[in-house]
Amino acid sequence: MHALVADLVLPSEASMYVMSALETSRELIRHSSYRYEFATVAVTHSLFALEHVLAERLAINEPLQDLIERAAEAGLITVELATELDRSRLLHDKLTQGIVTSAALGPARAIDMVCAVFDAVSLFLRPPSAADVAAVDMSGAQPEDQLARLWEEHRRALFPDSFRGIDIEGVELILLDTDVAGLVQRELNGGLDDNGIAILWACITDPDKIVPLINSGYCASYFAKLRTMAKLAAARCLPTAT
């Protein structure tokens, strides 16, 4: 097990709290060959460090799921890394709800998930560039431009063929893609009416539910971007404060 955790290097610039949480996660994995449940606990414990660093970097206090999404939308991490982090977050939620036990993961999968946290923490601890600061602005760094850019990327992206006709947790992926894409296009082409806005808000919870459950990197990334598009479009439909 020592060789398997060799790449889990503690970031020297981290606070004592973050270093302690990450070191504990690493050592739990190292000893998971003696106690299988330590692998799952290692993943959930690493999230303490992730949430702490994310909240500091973004200068906001929100649930971990929202912090991960904001970091991805701001370009601080890739969508793929955000999706892997969200899988860890979902595992934590299932543990607290009693849906799974501490034996949910084996050491190999736990190492991948903890590595993702180590990678993300290292990225978040880097000094922010001027572009990062602008991107993390609470205004969302020009959400209209973000939505138009994501829409153009989505139009060029290929739907993951192996997931045609597949539903996850009762959500049929091809229908979700069609519904959200159509609503986003209508919003960009002149705005949604009240019925369209209601349908869009109804669609938003589905990507949140399915993305962490998708076991294909490309498909997870595809629907994570779809989720971001839906939320940006919905934000444009909120009434402005007067």
PDB file of C-alpha atoms in Angstrom:
ATOM      1  CA  MET A   1       0.000   0.000   0.000  1.00  0.00           C
ATOM      2  CA  HIS A   2       2.953   2.357   0.507  1.00  0.00           C
ATOM      3  CA  ALA A   3       3.609   2.533  -3.234  1.00  0.00           C
ATOM      4  CA  LEU A   4      -0.065   3.231  -3.984  1.00  0.00           C
ATOM      5  CA  VAL A   5      -0.099   6.409  -1.882  1.00  0.00           C
ATOM      6  CA  ALA A   6       3.302   7.654  -3.031  1.00  0.00           C
ATOM      7  CA  ASP A   7       1.698  10.290  -5.280  1.00  0.00           C
ATOM      8  CA  LEU A   8      -0.385  11.727  -2.438  1.00  0.00           C
ATOM      9  CA  VAL A   9       2.029  14.512  -1.522  1.00  0.00           C
ATOM     10  CA  LEU A  10       0.897  17.036   1.062  1.00  0.00           C
ATOM     11  CA  PRO A  11       0.888  20.609  -0.298  1.00  0.00           C
ATOM     12  CA  SER A  12       3.426  22.523   1.761  1.00  0.00           C
ATOM     13  CA  GLU A  13       1.537  25.805   1.369  1.00  0.00           C
ATOM     14  CA  ALA A  14      -1.631  24.435   2.992  1.00  0.00           C
ATOM     15  CA  SER A  15      -2.787  25.398   6.469  1.00  0.00           C
ATOM     16  CA  MET A  16      -2.245  22.981   9.335  1.00  0.00           C
ATOM     17  CA  TYR A  17      -5.936  22.080   9.272  1.00  0.00           C
ATOM     18  CA  VAL A  18      -5.853  21.161   5.585  1.00  0.00           C
ATOM     19  CA  MET A  19      -2.570  19.269   5.870  1.00  0.00           C
ATOM     20  CA  SER A  20      -3.900  17.321   8.846  1.00  0.00           C
ATOM     21  CA  ALA A  21      -7.093  16.327   7.015  1.00  0.00           C
ATOM     22  CA  LEU A  22      -5.199  15.237   3.892  1.00  0.00           C
ATOM     23  CA  GLU A  23      -2.543  13.356   5.849  1.00  0.00           C
ATOM     24  CA  THR A  24      -5.226  11.490   7.784  1.00  0.00           C
ATOM     25  CA  SER A  25      -6.913  10.540   4.496  1.00  0.00           C
ATOM     26  CA  ARG A  26      -3.629   9.287   3.075  1.00  0.00           C
ATOM     27  CA  GLU A  27      -2.860   7.207   6.153  1.00  0.00           C
ATOM     28  CA  LEU A  28      -6.344   5.712   6.205  1.00  0.00           C
ATOM     29  CA  ILE A  29      -5.787   4.468   2.652  1.00  0.00           C
ATOM     30  CA  ARG A  30      -2.339   3.171   3.577  1.00  0.00           C
ATOM     31  CA  HIS A  31      -3.901   1.018   6.295  1.00  0.00           C
ATOM     32  CA  SER A  32      -7.014  -0.003   4.353  1.00  0.00           C
ATOM     33  CA  SER A  33      -5.430  -3.355   3.550  1.00  0.00           C
ATOM     34  CA  TYR A  34      -5.822  -4.140   7.262  1.00  0.00           C
ATOM     35  CA  ARG A  35      -9.247  -2.569   7.652  1.00  0.00           C
ATOM     36  CA  TYR A  36     -11.284  -2.411   4.420  1.00  0.00           C
ATOM     37  CA  GLU A  37     -13.638   0.344   5.669  1.00  0.00           C
ATOM     38  CA  PHE A  38     -10.740   2.790   6.010  1.00  0.00           C
ATOM     39  CA  ALA A  39     -10.788   3.336   2.232  1.00  0.00           C
ATOM     40  CA  THR A  40     -14.266   4.879   2.254  1.00  0.00           C
ATOM     41  CA  VAL A  41     -13.541   6.901   5.377  1.00  0.00           C
ATOM     42  CA  ALA A  42     -10.400   8.261   3.694  1.00  0.00           C
ATOM     43  CA  VAL A  43     -12.459   9.730   0.860  1.00  0.00           C
ATOM     44  CA  THR A  44     -15.029  11.370   3.096  1.00  0.00           C
ATOM     45  CA  HIS A  45     -12.362  12.745   5.442  1.00  0.00           C
ATOM     46  CA  SER A  46     -10.485  14.351   2.550  1.00  0.00           C
ATOM     47  CA  LEU A  47     -13.591  16.443   1.820  1.00  0.00           C
ATOM     48  CA  PHE A  48     -12.962  18.446   4.993  1.00  0.00           C
ATOM     49  CA  ALA A  49      -9.812  19.827   3.389  1.00  0.00           C
ATOM     50  CA  LEU A  50     -11.503  20.364   0.035  1.00  0.00           C
ATOM     51  CA  GLU A  51     -14.427  22.308   1.471  1.00  0.00           C
ATOM     52  CA  HIS A  52     -12.149  24.452   3.646  1.00  0.00           C
ATOM     53  CA  VAL A  53      -9.842  25.416   0.778  1.00  0.00           C
ATOM     54  CA  LEU A  54     -12.697  25.989  -1.667  1.00  0.00           C
ATOM     55  CA  ALA A  55     -14.580  28.285   0.709  1.00  0.00           C
ATOM     56  CA  GLU A  56     -11.409  30.310   1.255  1.00  0.00           C
ATOM     57  CA  ARG A  57     -10.553  30.547  -2.445  1.00  0.00           C
ATOM     58  CA  LEU A  58     -14.063  31.541  -3.499  1.00  0.00           C
ATOM     59  CA  ALA A  59     -14.617  33.707  -0.403  1.00  0.00           C
ATOM     60  CA  ILE A  60     -18.115  32.304   0.119  1.00  0.00           C
ATOM     61  CA  ASN A  61     -19.740  29.940   2.583  1.00  0.00           C
ATOM     62  CA  GLU A  62     -21.959  27.521   0.673  1.00  0.00           C
ATOM     63  CA  PRO A  63     -22.587  23.746   0.592  1.00  0.00           C
ATOM     64  CA  LEU A  64     -19.789  21.708  -0.956  1.00  0.00           C
ATOM     65  CA  GLN A  65     -21.828  20.840  -4.053  1.00  0.00           C
ATOM     66  CA  ASP A  66     -22.304  24.540  -4.831  1.00  0.00           C
ATOM     67  CA  LEU A  67     -18.634  25.294  -4.157  1.00  0.00           C
ATOM     68  CA  ILE A  68     -17.519  22.610  -6.620  1.00  0.00           C
ATOM     69  CA  GLU A  69     -19.924  23.909  -9.268  1.00  0.00           C
ATOM     70  CA  ARG A  70     -18.746  27.510  -8.811  1.00  0.00           C
ATOM     71  CA  ALA A  71     -15.107  26.452  -9.128  1.00  0.00           C
ATOM     72  CA  ALA A  72     -15.852  24.602 -12.375  1.00  0.00           C
ATOM     73  CA  GLU A  73     -17.923  27.472 -13.789  1.00  0.00           C
ATOM     74  CA  ALA A  74     -15.096  29.882 -12.976  1.00  0.00           C
ATOM     75  CA  GLY A  75     -12.580  27.670 -14.776  1.00  0.00           C
ATOM     76  CA  LEU A  76     -10.536  26.954 -11.653  1.00  0.00           C
ATOM     77  CA  ILE A  77     -10.870  23.210 -12.269  1.00  0.00           C
ATOM     78  CA  THR A  78     -11.906  21.129 -15.260  1.00  0.00           C
ATOM     79  CA  VAL A  79     -15.405  19.735 -15.543  1.00  0.00           C
ATOM     80  CA  GLU A  80     -13.910  16.240 -15.361  1.00  0.00           C
ATOM     81  CA  LEU A  81     -12.202  16.982 -12.047  1.00  0.00           C
ATOM     82  CA  ALA A  82     -15.353  18.647 -10.716  1.00  0.00           C
ATOM     83  CA  THR A  83     -17.347  15.535 -11.623  1.00  0.00           C
ATOM     84  CA  GLU A  84     -14.904  13.289  -9.745  1.00  0.00           C
ATOM     85  CA  LEU A  85     -15.047  15.574  -6.704  1.00  0.00           C
ATOM     86  CA  ASP A  86     -18.827  15.497  -6.821  1.00  0.00           C
ATOM     87  CA  ARG A  87     -18.765  11.698  -6.743  1.00  0.00           C
ATOM     88  CA  SER A  88     -16.873  11.926  -3.450  1.00  0.00           C
ATOM     89  CA  ARG A  89     -19.390  14.450  -2.175  1.00  0.00           C
ATOM     90  CA  LEU A  90     -22.263  12.160  -3.149  1.00  0.00           C
ATOM     91  CA  LEU A  91     -20.600   9.241  -1.336  1.00  0.00           C
ATOM     92  CA  HIS A  92     -20.390  11.400   1.799  1.00  0.00           C
ATOM     93  CA  ASP A  93     -24.077  12.288   1.509  1.00  0.00           C
ATOM     94  CA  LYS A  94     -25.069   8.637   1.098  1.00  0.00           C
ATOM     95  CA  LEU A  95     -23.086   7.711   4.205  1.00  0.00           C
ATOM     96  CA  THR A  96     -24.767  10.388   6.297  1.00  0.00           C
ATOM     97  CA  GLN A  97     -28.178   9.266   5.013  1.00  0.00           C
ATOM     98  CA  GLY A  98     -27.467   5.606   5.780  1.00  0.00           C
ATOM     99  CA  ILE A  99     -27.802   4.568   2.128  1.00  0.00           C
ATOM    100  CA  VAL A 100     -24.322   2.974   2.039  1.00  0.00           C
ATOM    101  CA  THR A 101     -21.867   1.793   4.664  1.00  0.00           C
ATOM    102  CA  SER A 102     -18.167   2.424   5.207  1.00  0.00           C
ATOM    103  CA  ALA A 103     -17.486  -0.683   3.116  1.00  0.00           C
ATOM    104  CA  ALA A 104     -18.768   1.058  -0.043  1.00  0.00           C
ATOM    105  CA  LEU A 105     -15.335   1.455  -1.665  1.00  0.00           C
ATOM    106  CA  GLY A 106     -12.228  -0.624  -2.190  1.00  0.00           C
ATOM    107  CA  PRO A 107      -8.730   0.848  -1.810  1.00  0.00           C
ATOM    108  CA  ALA A 108      -8.093   1.253  -5.554  1.00  0.00           C
ATOM    109  CA  ARG A 109     -11.185   3.389  -6.184  1.00  0.00           C
ATOM    110  CA  ALA A 110     -10.625   5.313  -2.954  1.00  0.00           C
ATOM    111  CA  ILE A 111      -7.099   6.225  -4.072  1.00  0.00           C
ATOM    112  CA  ASP A 112      -8.448   7.683  -7.328  1.00  0.00           C
ATOM    113  CA  MET A 113     -10.995   9.785  -5.463  1.00  0.00           C
ATOM    114  CA  VAL A 114      -8.553  11.027  -2.838  1.00  0.00           C
ATOM    115  CA  CYS A 115      -6.026  11.824  -5.583  1.00  0.00           C
ATOM    116  CA  ALA A 116      -8.668  14.054  -7.163  1.00  0.00           C
ATOM    117  CA  VAL A 117      -9.040  15.927  -3.876  1.00  0.00           C
ATOM    118  CA  PHE A 118      -5.264  16.318  -3.518  1.00  0.00           C
ATOM    119  CA  ASP A 119      -5.086  17.641  -7.102  1.00  0.00           C
ATOM    120  CA  ALA A 120      -7.926  20.092  -6.540  1.00  0.00           C
ATOM    121  CA  VAL A 121      -6.522  21.375  -3.253  1.00  0.00           C
ATOM    122  CA  SER A 122      -3.149  21.996  -4.902  1.00  0.00           C
ATOM    123  CA  LEU A 123      -4.864  23.962  -7.681  1.00  0.00           C
ATOM    124  CA  PHE A 124      -6.911  26.042  -5.260  1.00  0.00           C
ATOM    125  CA  LEU A 125      -3.856  26.899  -3.176  1.00  0.00           C
ATOM    126  CA  ARG A 126      -2.088  28.491  -6.125  1.00  0.00           C
ATOM    127  CA  PRO A 127      -2.107  32.316  -6.017  1.00  0.00           C
ATOM    128  CA  PRO A 128      -5.131  33.486  -8.041  1.00  0.00           C
ATOM    129  CA  SER A 129      -4.421  35.227 -11.313  1.00  0.00           C
ATOM    130  CA  ALA A 130      -6.290  38.336 -12.398  1.00  0.00           C
ATOM    131  CA  ALA A 131      -8.390  36.153 -14.693  1.00  0.00           C
ATOM    132  CA  ASP A 132      -9.282  33.873 -11.783  1.00  0.00           C
ATOM    133  CA  VAL A 133     -10.370  36.804  -9.652  1.00  0.00           C
ATOM    134  CA  ALA A 134     -12.645  38.044 -12.402  1.00  0.00           C
ATOM    135  CA  ALA A 135     -14.038  34.580 -13.030  1.00  0.00           C
ATOM    136  CA  VAL A 136     -14.945  34.043  -9.378  1.00  0.00           C
ATOM    137  CA  ASP A 137     -16.771  37.361  -9.188  1.00  0.00           C
ATOM    138  CA  MET A 138     -20.200  36.774  -7.695  1.00  0.00           C
ATOM    139  CA  SER A 139     -21.802  38.167 -10.823  1.00  0.00           C
ATOM    140  CA  GLY A 140     -20.652  34.988 -12.584  1.00  0.00           C
ATOM    141  CA  ALA A 141     -18.280  36.765 -14.977  1.00  0.00           C
ATOM    142  CA  GLN A 142     -20.820  37.865 -17.565  1.00  0.00           C
ATOM    143  CA  PRO A 143     -23.323  34.963 -17.388  1.00  0.00           C
ATOM    144  CA  GLU A 144     -24.777  35.919 -20.796  1.00  0.00           C
ATOM    145  CA  ASP A 145     -21.393  35.379 -22.433  1.00  0.00           C
ATOM    146  CA  GLN A 146     -20.844  32.160 -20.482  1.00  0.00           C
ATOM    147  CA  LEU A 147     -24.213  30.776 -21.573  1.00  0.00           C
ATOM    148  CA  ALA A 148     -23.629  31.623 -25.247  1.00  0.00           C
ATOM    149  CA  ARG A 149     -20.154  30.062 -25.142  1.00  0.00           C
ATOM    150  CA  LEU A 150     -21.395  26.876 -23.462  1.00  0.00           C
ATOM    151  CA  TRP A 151     -24.262  26.635 -25.957  1.00  0.00           C
ATOM    152  CA  GLU A 152     -21.859  26.779 -28.897  1.00  0.00           C
ATOM    153  CA  GLU A 153     -19.679  24.098 -27.266  1.00  0.00           C
ATOM    154  CA  HIS A 154     -22.759  21.955 -26.653  1.00  0.00           C
ATOM    155  CA  ARG A 155     -23.902  22.232 -30.266  1.00  0.00           C
ATOM    156  CA  ARG A 156     -20.560  20.819 -31.414  1.00  0.00           C
ATOM    157  CA  ALA A 157     -20.403  18.068 -28.794  1.00  0.00           C
ATOM    158  CA  LEU A 158     -21.527  14.543 -29.670  1.00  0.00           C
ATOM    159  CA  PHE A 159     -24.109  12.896 -27.463  1.00  0.00           C
ATOM    160  CA  PRO A 160     -22.545   9.794 -25.838  1.00  0.00           C
ATOM    161  CA  ASP A 161     -23.943   7.054 -28.073  1.00  0.00           C
ATOM    162  CA  SER A 162     -23.673   4.265 -25.532  1.00  0.00           C
ATOM    163  CA  PHE A 163     -26.110   6.172 -23.301  1.00  0.00           C
ATOM    164  CA  ARG A 164     -28.919   6.510 -25.857  1.00  0.00           C
ATOM    165  CA  GLY A 165     -32.088   4.978 -24.435  1.00  0.00           C
ATOM    166  CA  ILE A 166     -30.532   4.824 -20.971  1.00  0.00           C
ATOM    167  CA  ASP A 167     -32.221   6.229 -17.898  1.00  0.00           C
ATOM    168  CA  ILE A 168     -30.604   6.843 -14.519  1.00  0.00           C
ATOM    169  CA  GLU A 169     -32.741   7.226 -11.413  1.00  0.00           C
ATOM    170  CA  GLY A 170     -35.769   7.567 -13.675  1.00  0.00           C
ATOM    171  CA  VAL A 171     -34.182  10.273 -15.831  1.00  0.00           C
ATOM    172  CA  GLU A 172     -33.929   9.388 -19.537  1.00  0.00           C
ATOM    173  CA  LEU A 173     -30.689  11.017 -20.642  1.00  0.00           C
ATOM    174  CA  ILE A 174     -31.547  11.720 -24.272  1.00  0.00           C
ATOM    175  CA  LEU A 175     -34.831  13.425 -23.293  1.00  0.00           C
ATOM    176  CA  LEU A 176     -33.107  15.518 -20.631  1.00  0.00           C
ATOM    177  CA  ASP A 177     -30.526  16.626 -23.189  1.00  0.00           C
ATOM    178  CA  THR A 178     -33.231  17.536 -25.724  1.00  0.00           C
ATOM    179  CA  ASP A 179     -35.363  19.408 -23.192  1.00  0.00           C
ATOM    180  CA  VAL A 180     -32.550  21.488 -21.698  1.00  0.00           C
ATOM    181  CA  ALA A 181     -30.954  22.253 -25.058  1.00  0.00           C
ATOM    182  CA  GLY A 182     -34.265  23.420 -26.494  1.00  0.00           C
ATOM    183  CA  LEU A 183     -34.971  25.658 -23.504  1.00  0.00           C
ATOM    184  CA  VAL A 184     -31.488  27.171 -23.536  1.00  0.00           C
ATOM    185  CA  GLN A 185     -31.763  27.918 -27.246  1.00  0.00           C
ATOM    186  CA  ARG A 186     -35.130  29.616 -26.708  1.00  0.00           C
ATOM    187  CA  GLU A 187     -33.683  31.696 -23.878  1.00  0.00           C
ATOM    188  CA  LEU A 188     -30.793  32.844 -26.068  1.00  0.00           C
ATOM    189  CA  ASN A 189     -33.078  33.578 -29.017  1.00  0.00           C
ATOM    190  CA  GLY A 190     -35.389  35.963 -27.209  1.00  0.00           C
ATOM    191  CA  GLY A 191     -36.206  34.618 -23.789  1.00  0.00           C
ATOM    192  CA  LEU A 192     -38.465  31.993 -22.252  1.00  0.00           C
ATOM    193  CA  ASP A 193     -42.119  32.520 -21.440  1.00  0.00           C
ATOM    194  CA  ASP A 194     -43.506  31.609 -18.014  1.00  0.00           C
ATOM    195  CA  ASN A 195     -44.208  28.023 -19.084  1.00  0.00           C
ATOM    196  CA  GLY A 196     -40.667  27.592 -20.452  1.00  0.00           C
ATOM    197  CA  ILE A 197     -39.173  28.987 -17.263  1.00  0.00           C
ATOM    198  CA  ALA A 198     -41.215  26.552 -15.177  1.00  0.00           C
ATOM    199  CA  ILE A 199     -40.082  23.596 -17.310  1.00  0.00           C
ATOM    200  CA  LEU A 200     -36.444  24.704 -17.104  1.00  0.00           C
ATOM    201  CA  TRP A 201     -36.548  24.895 -13.309  1.00  0.00           C
ATOM    202  CA  ALA A 202     -38.143  21.445 -13.234  1.00  0.00           C
ATOM    203  CA  CYS A 203     -35.261  20.108 -15.377  1.00  0.00           C
ATOM    204  CA  ILE A 204     -32.484  21.547 -13.231  1.00  0.00           C
ATOM    205  CA  THR A 205     -32.653  18.971 -10.441  1.00  0.00           C
ATOM    206  CA  ASP A 206     -32.188  16.035 -12.844  1.00  0.00           C
ATOM    207  CA  PRO A 207     -28.541  16.728 -13.812  1.00  0.00           C
ATOM    208  CA  ASP A 208     -27.692  17.244 -10.128  1.00  0.00           C
ATOM    209  CA  LYS A 209     -29.061  13.766  -9.441  1.00  0.00           C
ATOM    210  CA  ILE A 210     -27.512  11.852 -12.318  1.00  0.00           C
ATOM    211  CA  VAL A 211     -24.051  13.342 -12.951  1.00  0.00           C
ATOM    212  CA  PRO A 212     -22.361  11.765  -9.900  1.00  0.00           C
ATOM    213  CA  LEU A 213     -23.831   8.372 -10.881  1.00  0.00           C
ATOM    214  CA  ILE A 214     -22.502   8.292 -14.454  1.00  0.00           C
ATOM    215  CA  ASN A 215     -19.503   5.968 -14.773  1.00  0.00           C
ATOM    216  CA  SER A 216     -18.289   7.343 -18.121  1.00  0.00           C
ATOM    217  CA  GLY A 217     -15.944  10.312 -17.989  1.00  0.00           C
ATOM    218  CA  TYR A 218     -17.150  11.769 -21.296  1.00  0.00           C
ATOM    219  CA  CYS A 219     -20.833  11.291 -20.488  1.00  0.00           C
ATOM    220  CA  ALA A 220     -20.424  12.765 -16.996  1.00  0.00           C
ATOM    221  CA  SER A 221     -18.632  15.777 -18.465  1.00  0.00           C
ATOM    222  CA  TYR A 222     -21.352  16.166 -21.138  1.00  0.00           C
ATOM    223  CA  PHE A 223     -24.153  16.304 -18.599  1.00  0.00           C
ATOM    224  CA  ALA A 224     -22.179  18.402 -16.107  1.00  0.00           C
ATOM    225  CA  LYS A 225     -21.882  21.070 -18.812  1.00  0.00           C
ATOM    226  CA  LEU A 226     -25.583  20.659 -19.574  1.00  0.00           C
ATOM    227  CA  ARG A 227     -26.276  21.277 -15.872  1.00  0.00           C
ATOM    228  CA  THR A 228     -24.189  24.452 -15.924  1.00  0.00           C
ATOM    229  CA  MET A 229     -26.033  25.694 -19.023  1.00  0.00           C
ATOM    230  CA  ALA A 230     -29.407  25.072 -17.404  1.00  0.00           C
ATOM    231  CA  LYS A 231     -28.456  26.979 -14.262  1.00  0.00           C
ATOM    232  CA  LEU A 232     -27.047  29.925 -16.202  1.00  0.00           C
ATOM    233  CA  ALA A 233     -30.211  30.092 -18.304  1.00  0.00           C
ATOM    234  CA  ALA A 234     -32.398  29.894 -15.212  1.00  0.00           C
ATOM    235  CA  ALA A 235     -30.404  32.658 -13.516  1.00  0.00           C
ATOM    236  CA  ARG A 236     -31.218  34.965 -16.442  1.00  0.00           C
ATOM    237  CA  CYS A 237     -34.923  34.385 -15.769  1.00  0.00           C
ATOM    238  CA  LEU A 238     -34.783  35.527 -12.154  1.00  0.00           C
ATOM    239  CA  PRO A 239     -36.412  38.923 -11.533  1.00  0.00           C
ATOM    240  CA  THR A 240     -33.935  41.706 -10.838  1.00  0.00           C
ATOM    241  CA  ALA A 241     -33.980  43.413  -7.472  1.00  0.00           C
ATOM    242  CA  THR A 242     -35.616  46.844  -7.432  1.00  0.00           C
TER     243      THR A 242
END
